[in-house]
PDB file of N, CA and C in Angstrom:
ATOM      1  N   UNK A  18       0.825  -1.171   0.000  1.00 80.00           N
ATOM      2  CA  UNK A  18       0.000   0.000   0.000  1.00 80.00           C
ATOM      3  C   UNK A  18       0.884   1.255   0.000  1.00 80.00           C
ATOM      4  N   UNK A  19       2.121   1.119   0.948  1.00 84.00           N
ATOM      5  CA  UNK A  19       2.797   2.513   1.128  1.00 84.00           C
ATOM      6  C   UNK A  19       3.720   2.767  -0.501  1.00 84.00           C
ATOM      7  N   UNK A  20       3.772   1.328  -0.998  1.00 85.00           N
ATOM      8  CA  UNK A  20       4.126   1.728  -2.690  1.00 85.00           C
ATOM      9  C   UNK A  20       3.821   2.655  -3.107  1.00 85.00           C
ATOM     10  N   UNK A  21       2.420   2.201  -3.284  1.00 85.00           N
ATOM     11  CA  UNK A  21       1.103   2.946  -4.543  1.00 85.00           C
ATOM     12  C   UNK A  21       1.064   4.510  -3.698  1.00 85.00           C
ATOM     13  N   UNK A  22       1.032   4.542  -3.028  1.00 89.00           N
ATOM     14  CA  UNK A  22       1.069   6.105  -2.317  1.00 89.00           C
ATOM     15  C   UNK A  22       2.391   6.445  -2.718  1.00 89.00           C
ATOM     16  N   UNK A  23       3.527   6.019  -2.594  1.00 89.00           N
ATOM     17  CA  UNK A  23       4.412   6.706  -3.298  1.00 89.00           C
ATOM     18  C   UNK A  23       4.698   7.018  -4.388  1.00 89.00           C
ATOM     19  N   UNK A  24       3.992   6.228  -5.250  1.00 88.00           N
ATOM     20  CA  UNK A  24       4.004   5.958  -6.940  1.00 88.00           C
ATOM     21  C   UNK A  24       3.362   7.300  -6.962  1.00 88.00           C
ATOM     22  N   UNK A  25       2.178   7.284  -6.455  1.00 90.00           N
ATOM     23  CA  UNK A  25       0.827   8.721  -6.463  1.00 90.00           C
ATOM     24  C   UNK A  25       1.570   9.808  -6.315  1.00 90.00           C
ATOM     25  N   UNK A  26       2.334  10.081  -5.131  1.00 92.00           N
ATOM     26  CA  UNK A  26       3.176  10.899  -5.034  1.00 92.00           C
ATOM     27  C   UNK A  26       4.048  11.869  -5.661  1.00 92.00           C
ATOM     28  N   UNK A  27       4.981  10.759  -6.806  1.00 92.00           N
ATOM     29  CA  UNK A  27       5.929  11.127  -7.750  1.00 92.00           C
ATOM     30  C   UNK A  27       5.084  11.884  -8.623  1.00 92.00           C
ATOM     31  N   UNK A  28       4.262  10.960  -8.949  1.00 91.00           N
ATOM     32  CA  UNK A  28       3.506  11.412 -10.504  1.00 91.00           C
ATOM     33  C   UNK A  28       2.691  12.667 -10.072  1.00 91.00           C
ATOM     34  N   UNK A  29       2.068  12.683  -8.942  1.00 95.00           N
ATOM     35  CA  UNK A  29       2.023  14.608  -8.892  1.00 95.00           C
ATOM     36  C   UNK A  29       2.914  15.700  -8.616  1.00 95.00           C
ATOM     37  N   UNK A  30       4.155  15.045  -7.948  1.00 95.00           N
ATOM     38  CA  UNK A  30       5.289  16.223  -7.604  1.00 95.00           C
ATOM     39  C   UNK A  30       6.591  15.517  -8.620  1.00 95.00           C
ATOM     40  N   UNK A  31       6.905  16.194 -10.259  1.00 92.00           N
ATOM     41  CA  UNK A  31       7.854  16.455 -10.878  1.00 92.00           C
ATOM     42  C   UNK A  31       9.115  16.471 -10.122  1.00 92.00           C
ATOM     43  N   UNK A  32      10.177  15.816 -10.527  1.00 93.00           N
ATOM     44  CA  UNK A  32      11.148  15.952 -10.076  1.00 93.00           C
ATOM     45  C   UNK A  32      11.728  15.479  -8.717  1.00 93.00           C
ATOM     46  N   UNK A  33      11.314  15.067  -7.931  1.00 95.00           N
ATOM     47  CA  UNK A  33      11.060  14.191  -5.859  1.00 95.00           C
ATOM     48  C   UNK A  33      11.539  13.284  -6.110  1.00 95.00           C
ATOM     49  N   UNK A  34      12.022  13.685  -4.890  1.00 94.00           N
ATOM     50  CA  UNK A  34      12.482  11.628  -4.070  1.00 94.00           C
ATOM     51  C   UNK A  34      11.710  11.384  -2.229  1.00 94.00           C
ATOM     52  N   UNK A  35      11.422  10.157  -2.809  1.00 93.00           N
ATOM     53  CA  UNK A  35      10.845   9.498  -1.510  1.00 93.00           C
ATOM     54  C   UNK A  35      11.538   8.715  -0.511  1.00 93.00           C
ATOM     55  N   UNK A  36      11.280   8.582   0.227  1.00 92.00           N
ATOM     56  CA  UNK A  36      12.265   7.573   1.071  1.00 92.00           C
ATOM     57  C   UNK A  36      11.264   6.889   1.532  1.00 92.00           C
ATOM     58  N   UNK A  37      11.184   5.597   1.983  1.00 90.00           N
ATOM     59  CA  UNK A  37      10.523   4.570   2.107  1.00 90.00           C
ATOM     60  C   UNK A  37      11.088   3.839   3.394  1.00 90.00           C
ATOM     61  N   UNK A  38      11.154   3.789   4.546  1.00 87.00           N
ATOM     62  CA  UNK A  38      11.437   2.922   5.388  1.00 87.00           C
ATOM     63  C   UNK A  38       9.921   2.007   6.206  1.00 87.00           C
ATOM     64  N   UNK A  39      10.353   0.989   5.300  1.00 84.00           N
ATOM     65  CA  UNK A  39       9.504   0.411   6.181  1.00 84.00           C
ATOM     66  C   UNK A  39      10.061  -0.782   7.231  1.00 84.00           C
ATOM     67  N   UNK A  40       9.088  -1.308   8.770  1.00 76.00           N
ATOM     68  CA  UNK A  40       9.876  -2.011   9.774  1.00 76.00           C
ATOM     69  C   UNK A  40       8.608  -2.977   9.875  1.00 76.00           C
ATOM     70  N   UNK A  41       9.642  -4.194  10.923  1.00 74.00           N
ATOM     71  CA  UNK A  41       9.091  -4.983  11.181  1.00 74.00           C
ATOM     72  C   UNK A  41       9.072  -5.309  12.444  1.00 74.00           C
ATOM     73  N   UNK A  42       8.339  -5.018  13.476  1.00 68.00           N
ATOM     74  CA  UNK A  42       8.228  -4.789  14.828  1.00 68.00           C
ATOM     75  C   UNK A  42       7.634  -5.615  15.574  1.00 68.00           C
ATOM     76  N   UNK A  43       8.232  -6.845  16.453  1.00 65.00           N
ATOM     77  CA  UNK A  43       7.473  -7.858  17.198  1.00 65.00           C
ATOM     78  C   UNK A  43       7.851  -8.092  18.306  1.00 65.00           C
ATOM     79  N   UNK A  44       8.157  -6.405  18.985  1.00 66.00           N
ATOM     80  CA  UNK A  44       8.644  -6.319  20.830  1.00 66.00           C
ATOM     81  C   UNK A  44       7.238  -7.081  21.159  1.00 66.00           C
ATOM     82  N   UNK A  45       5.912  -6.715  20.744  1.00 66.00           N
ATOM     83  CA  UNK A  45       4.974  -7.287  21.551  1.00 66.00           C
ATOM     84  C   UNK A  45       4.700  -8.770  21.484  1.00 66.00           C
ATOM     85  N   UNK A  46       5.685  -9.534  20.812  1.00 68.00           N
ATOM     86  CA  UNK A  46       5.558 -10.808  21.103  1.00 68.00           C
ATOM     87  C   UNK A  46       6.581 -11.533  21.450  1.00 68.00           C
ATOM     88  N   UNK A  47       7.471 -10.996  22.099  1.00 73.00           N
ATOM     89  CA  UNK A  47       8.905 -11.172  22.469  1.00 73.00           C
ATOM     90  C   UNK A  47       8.744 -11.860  23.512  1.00 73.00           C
ATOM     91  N   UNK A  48       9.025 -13.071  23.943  1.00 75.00           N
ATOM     92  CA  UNK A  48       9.117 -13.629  25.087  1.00 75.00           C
ATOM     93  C   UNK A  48      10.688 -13.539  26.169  1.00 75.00           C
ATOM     94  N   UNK A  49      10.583 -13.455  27.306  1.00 80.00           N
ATOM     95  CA  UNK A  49      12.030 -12.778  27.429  1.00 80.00           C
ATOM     96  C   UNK A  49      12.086 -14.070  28.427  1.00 80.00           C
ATOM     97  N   UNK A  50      11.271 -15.385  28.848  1.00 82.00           N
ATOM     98  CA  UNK A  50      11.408 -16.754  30.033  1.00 82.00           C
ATOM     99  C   UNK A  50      12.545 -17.209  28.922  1.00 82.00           C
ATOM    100  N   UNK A  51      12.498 -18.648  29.609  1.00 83.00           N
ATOM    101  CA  UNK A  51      13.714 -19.590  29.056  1.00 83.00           C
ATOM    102  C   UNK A  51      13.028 -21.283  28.694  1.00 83.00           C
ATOM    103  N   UNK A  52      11.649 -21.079  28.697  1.00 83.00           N
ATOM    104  CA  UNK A  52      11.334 -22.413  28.464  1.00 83.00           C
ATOM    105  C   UNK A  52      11.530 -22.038  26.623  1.00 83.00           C
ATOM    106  N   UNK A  53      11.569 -23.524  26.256  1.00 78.00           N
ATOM    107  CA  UNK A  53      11.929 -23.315  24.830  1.00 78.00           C
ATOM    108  C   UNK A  53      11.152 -23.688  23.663  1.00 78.00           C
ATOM    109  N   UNK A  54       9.606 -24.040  24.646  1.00 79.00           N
ATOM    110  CA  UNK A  54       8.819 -23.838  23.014  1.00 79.00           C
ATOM    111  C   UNK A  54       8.085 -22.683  22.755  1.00 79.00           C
ATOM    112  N   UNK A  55       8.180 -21.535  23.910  1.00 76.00           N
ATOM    113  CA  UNK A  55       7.381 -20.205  24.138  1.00 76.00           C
ATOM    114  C   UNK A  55       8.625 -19.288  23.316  1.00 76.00           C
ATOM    115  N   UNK A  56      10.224 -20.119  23.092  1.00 75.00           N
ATOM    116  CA  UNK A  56      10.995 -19.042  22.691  1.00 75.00           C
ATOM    117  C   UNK A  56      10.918 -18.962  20.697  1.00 75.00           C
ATOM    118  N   UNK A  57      10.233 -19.892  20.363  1.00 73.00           N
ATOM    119  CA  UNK A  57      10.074 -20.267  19.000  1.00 73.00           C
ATOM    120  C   UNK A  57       9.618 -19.219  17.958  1.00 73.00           C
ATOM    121  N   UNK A  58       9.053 -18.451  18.941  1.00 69.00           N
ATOM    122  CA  UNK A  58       8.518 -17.079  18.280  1.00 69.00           C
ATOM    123  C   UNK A  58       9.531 -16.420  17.870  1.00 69.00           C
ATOM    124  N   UNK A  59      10.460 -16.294  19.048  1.00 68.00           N
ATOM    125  CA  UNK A  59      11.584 -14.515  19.200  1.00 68.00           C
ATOM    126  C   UNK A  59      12.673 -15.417  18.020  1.00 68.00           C
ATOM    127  N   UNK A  60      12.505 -16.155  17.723  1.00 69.00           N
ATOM    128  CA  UNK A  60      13.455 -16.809  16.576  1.00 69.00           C
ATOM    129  C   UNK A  60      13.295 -16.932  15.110  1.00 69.00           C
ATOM    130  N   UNK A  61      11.769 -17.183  14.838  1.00 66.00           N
ATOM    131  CA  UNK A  61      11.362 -16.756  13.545  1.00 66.00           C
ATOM    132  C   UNK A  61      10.468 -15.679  13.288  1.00 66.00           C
ATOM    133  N   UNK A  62      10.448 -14.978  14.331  1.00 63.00           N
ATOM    134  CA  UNK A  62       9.890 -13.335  14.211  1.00 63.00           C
ATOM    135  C   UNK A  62      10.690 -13.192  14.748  1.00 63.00           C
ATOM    136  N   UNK A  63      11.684 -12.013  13.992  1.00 66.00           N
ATOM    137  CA  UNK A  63      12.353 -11.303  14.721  1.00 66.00           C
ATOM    138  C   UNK A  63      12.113  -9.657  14.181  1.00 66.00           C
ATOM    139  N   UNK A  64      12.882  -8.423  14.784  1.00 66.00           N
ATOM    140  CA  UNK A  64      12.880  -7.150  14.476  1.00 66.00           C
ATOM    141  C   UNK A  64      13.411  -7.443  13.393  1.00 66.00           C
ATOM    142  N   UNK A  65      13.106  -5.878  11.715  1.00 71.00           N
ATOM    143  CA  UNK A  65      13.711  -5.769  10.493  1.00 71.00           C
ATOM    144  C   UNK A  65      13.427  -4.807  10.143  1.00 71.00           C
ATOM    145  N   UNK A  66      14.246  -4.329   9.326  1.00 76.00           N
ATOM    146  CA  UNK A  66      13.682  -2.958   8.928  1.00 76.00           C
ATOM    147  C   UNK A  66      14.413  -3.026   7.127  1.00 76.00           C
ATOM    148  N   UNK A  67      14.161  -2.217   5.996  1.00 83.00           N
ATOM    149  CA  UNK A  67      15.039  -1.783   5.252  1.00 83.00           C
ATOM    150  C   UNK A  67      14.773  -0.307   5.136  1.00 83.00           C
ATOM    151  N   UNK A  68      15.155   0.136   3.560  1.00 87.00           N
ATOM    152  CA  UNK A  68      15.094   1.631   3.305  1.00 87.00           C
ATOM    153  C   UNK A  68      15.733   1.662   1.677  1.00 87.00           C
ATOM    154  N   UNK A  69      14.529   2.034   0.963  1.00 87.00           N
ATOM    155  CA  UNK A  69      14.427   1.998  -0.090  1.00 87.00           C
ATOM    156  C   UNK A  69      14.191   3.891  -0.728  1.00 87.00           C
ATOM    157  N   UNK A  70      15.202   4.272  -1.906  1.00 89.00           N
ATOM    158  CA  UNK A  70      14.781   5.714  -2.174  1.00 89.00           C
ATOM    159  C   UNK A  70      14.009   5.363  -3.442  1.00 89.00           C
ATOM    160  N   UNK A  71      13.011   6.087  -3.592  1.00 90.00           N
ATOM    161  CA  UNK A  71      12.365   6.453  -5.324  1.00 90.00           C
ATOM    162  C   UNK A  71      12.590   7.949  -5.422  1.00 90.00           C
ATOM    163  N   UNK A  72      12.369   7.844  -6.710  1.00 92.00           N
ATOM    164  CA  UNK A  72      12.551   9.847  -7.324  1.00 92.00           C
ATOM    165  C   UNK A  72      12.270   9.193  -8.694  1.00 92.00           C
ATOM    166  N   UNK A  73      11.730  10.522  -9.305  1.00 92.00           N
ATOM    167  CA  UNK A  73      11.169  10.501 -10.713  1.00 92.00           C
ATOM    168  C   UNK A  73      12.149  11.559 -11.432  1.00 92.00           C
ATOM    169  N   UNK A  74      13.428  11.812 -10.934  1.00 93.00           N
ATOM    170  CA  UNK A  74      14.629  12.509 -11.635  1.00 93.00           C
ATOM    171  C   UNK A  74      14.941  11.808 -12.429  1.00 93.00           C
ATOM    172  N   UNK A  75      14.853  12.466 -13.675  1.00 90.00           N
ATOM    173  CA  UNK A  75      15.763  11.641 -15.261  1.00 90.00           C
ATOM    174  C   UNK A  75      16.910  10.878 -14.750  1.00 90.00           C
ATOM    175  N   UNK A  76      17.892  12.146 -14.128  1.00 92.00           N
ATOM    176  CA  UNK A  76      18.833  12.269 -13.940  1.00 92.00           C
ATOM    177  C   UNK A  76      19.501  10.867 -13.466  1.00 92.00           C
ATOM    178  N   UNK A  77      18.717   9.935 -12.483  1.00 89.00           N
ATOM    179  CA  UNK A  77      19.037   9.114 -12.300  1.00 89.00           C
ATOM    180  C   UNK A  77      19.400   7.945 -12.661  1.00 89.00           C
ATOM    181  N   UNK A  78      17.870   8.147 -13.888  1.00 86.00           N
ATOM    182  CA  UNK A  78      17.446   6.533 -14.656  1.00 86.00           C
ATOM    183  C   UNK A  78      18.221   5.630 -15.205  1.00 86.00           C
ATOM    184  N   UNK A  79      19.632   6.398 -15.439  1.00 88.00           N
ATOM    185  CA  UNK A  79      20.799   5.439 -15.915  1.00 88.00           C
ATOM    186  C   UNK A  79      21.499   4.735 -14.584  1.00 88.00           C
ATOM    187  N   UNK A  80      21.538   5.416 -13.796  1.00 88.00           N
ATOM    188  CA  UNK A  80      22.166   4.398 -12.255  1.00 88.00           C
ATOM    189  C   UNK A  80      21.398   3.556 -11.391  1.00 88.00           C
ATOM    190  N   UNK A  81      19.795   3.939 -11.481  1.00 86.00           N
ATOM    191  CA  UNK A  81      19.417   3.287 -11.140  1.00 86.00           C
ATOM    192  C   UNK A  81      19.456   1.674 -10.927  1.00 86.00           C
ATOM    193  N   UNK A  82      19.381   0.858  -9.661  1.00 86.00           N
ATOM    194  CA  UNK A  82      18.964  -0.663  -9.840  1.00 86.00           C
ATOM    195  C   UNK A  82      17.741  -1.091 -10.127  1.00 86.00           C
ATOM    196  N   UNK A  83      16.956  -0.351 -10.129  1.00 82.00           N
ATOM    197  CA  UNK A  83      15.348  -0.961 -10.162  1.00 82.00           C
ATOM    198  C   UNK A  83      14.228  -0.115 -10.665  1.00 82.00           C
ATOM    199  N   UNK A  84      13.628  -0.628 -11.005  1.00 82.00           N
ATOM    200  CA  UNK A  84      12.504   0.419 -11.822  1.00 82.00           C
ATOM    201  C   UNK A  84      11.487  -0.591 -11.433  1.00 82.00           C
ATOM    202  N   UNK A  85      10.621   0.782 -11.218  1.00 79.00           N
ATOM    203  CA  UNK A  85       9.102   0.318 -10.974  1.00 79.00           C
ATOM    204  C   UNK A  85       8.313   0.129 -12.067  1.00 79.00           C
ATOM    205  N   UNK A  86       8.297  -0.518 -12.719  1.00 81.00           N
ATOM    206  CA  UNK A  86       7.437  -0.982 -13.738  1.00 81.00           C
ATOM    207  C   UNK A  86       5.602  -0.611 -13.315  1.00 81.00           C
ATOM    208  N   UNK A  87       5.013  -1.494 -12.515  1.00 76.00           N
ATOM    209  CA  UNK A  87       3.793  -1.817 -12.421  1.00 76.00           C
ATOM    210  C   UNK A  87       3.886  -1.673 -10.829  1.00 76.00           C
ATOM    211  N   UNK A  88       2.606  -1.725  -9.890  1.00 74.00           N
ATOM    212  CA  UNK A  88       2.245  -1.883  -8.956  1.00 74.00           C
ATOM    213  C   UNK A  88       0.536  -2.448  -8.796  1.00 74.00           C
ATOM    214  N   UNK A  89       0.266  -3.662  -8.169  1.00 78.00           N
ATOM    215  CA  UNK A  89      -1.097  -4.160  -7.914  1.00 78.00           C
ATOM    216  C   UNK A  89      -1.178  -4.330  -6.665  1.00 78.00           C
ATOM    217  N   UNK A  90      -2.289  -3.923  -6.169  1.00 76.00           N
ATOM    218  CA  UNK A  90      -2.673  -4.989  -4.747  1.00 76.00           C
ATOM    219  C   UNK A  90      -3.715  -5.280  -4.956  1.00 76.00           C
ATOM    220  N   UNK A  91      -3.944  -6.367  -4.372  1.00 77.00           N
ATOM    221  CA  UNK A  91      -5.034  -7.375  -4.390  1.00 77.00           C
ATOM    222  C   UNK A  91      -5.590  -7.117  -2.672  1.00 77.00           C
ATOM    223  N   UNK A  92      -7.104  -7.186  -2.290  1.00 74.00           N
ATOM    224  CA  UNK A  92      -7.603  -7.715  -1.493  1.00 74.00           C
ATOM    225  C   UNK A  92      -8.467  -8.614  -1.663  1.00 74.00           C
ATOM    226  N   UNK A  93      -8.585  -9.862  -0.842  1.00 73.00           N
ATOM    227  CA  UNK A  93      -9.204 -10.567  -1.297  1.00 73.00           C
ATOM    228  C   UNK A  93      -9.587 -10.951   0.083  1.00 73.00           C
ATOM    229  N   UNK A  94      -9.972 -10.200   1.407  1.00 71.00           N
ATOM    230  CA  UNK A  94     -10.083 -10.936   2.299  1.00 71.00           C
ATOM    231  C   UNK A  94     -11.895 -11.208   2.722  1.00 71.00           C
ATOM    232  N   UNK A  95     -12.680 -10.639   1.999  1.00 73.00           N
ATOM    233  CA  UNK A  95     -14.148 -10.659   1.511  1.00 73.00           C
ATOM    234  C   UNK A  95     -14.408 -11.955   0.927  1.00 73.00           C
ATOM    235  N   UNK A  96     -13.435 -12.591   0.324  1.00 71.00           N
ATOM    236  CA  UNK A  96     -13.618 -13.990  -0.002  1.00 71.00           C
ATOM    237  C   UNK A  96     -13.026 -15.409   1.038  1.00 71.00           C
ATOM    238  N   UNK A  97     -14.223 -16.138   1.275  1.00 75.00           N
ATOM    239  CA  UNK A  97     -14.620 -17.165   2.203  1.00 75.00           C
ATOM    240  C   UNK A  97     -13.271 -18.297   1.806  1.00 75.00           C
ATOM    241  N   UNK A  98     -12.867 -18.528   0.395  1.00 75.00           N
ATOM    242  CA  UNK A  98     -11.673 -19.243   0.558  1.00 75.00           C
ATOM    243  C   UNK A  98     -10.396 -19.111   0.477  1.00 75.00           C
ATOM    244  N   UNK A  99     -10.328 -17.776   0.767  1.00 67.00           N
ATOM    245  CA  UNK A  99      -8.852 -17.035   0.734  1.00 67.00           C
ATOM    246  C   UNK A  99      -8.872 -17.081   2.351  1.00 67.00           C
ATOM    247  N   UNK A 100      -9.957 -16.940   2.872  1.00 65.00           N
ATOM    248  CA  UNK A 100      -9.810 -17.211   4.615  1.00 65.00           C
ATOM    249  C   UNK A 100      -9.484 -18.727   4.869  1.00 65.00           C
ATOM    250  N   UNK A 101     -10.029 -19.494   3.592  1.00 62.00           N
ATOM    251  CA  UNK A 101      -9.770 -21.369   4.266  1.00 62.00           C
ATOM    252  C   UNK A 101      -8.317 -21.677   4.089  1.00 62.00           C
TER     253      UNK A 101
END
């Protein structure tokens, strides 16, 4: 979602760059005991973060690594077998 808002972004402000950090935050399921099937969580959830720039500067388009081609999202959670 925070894509397509940035995509929206560019294409009304000429010339911008965005910065994009998005995180991944699971203090609230952090178990801090020592038994070891309650610790199974803090091991495959853990904290993450990256940080990604966009800009719609020409200037760049030759150094760039990545181009945004397309952007879709799908919801589909209104449907009964995307919940099964």
């Amino acid at each position: 979602m925070a894509i397509g808002l940035i995509r929206d972004l560019l294409q009304a402000r000429p010339n911008a760059i965005a910065l994009f950090v998005p995180a991944e935050i699971t203090t609230y399921a952090f178990y801090p005991g020592s038994r070891k099937q309650y610790m199974v969580a803090n091991c495959i959830f853990r904290m993450g973060g990256a940080a990604i720039m966009l800009t719609n500067k020409r200037q760049y388009s030759r150094t760039a690594k990545y181009q945004l081609q397309y952007n879709v999202r799908v919801h589909t959670g209104q449907d009964d077998d995307s919940y099964g």
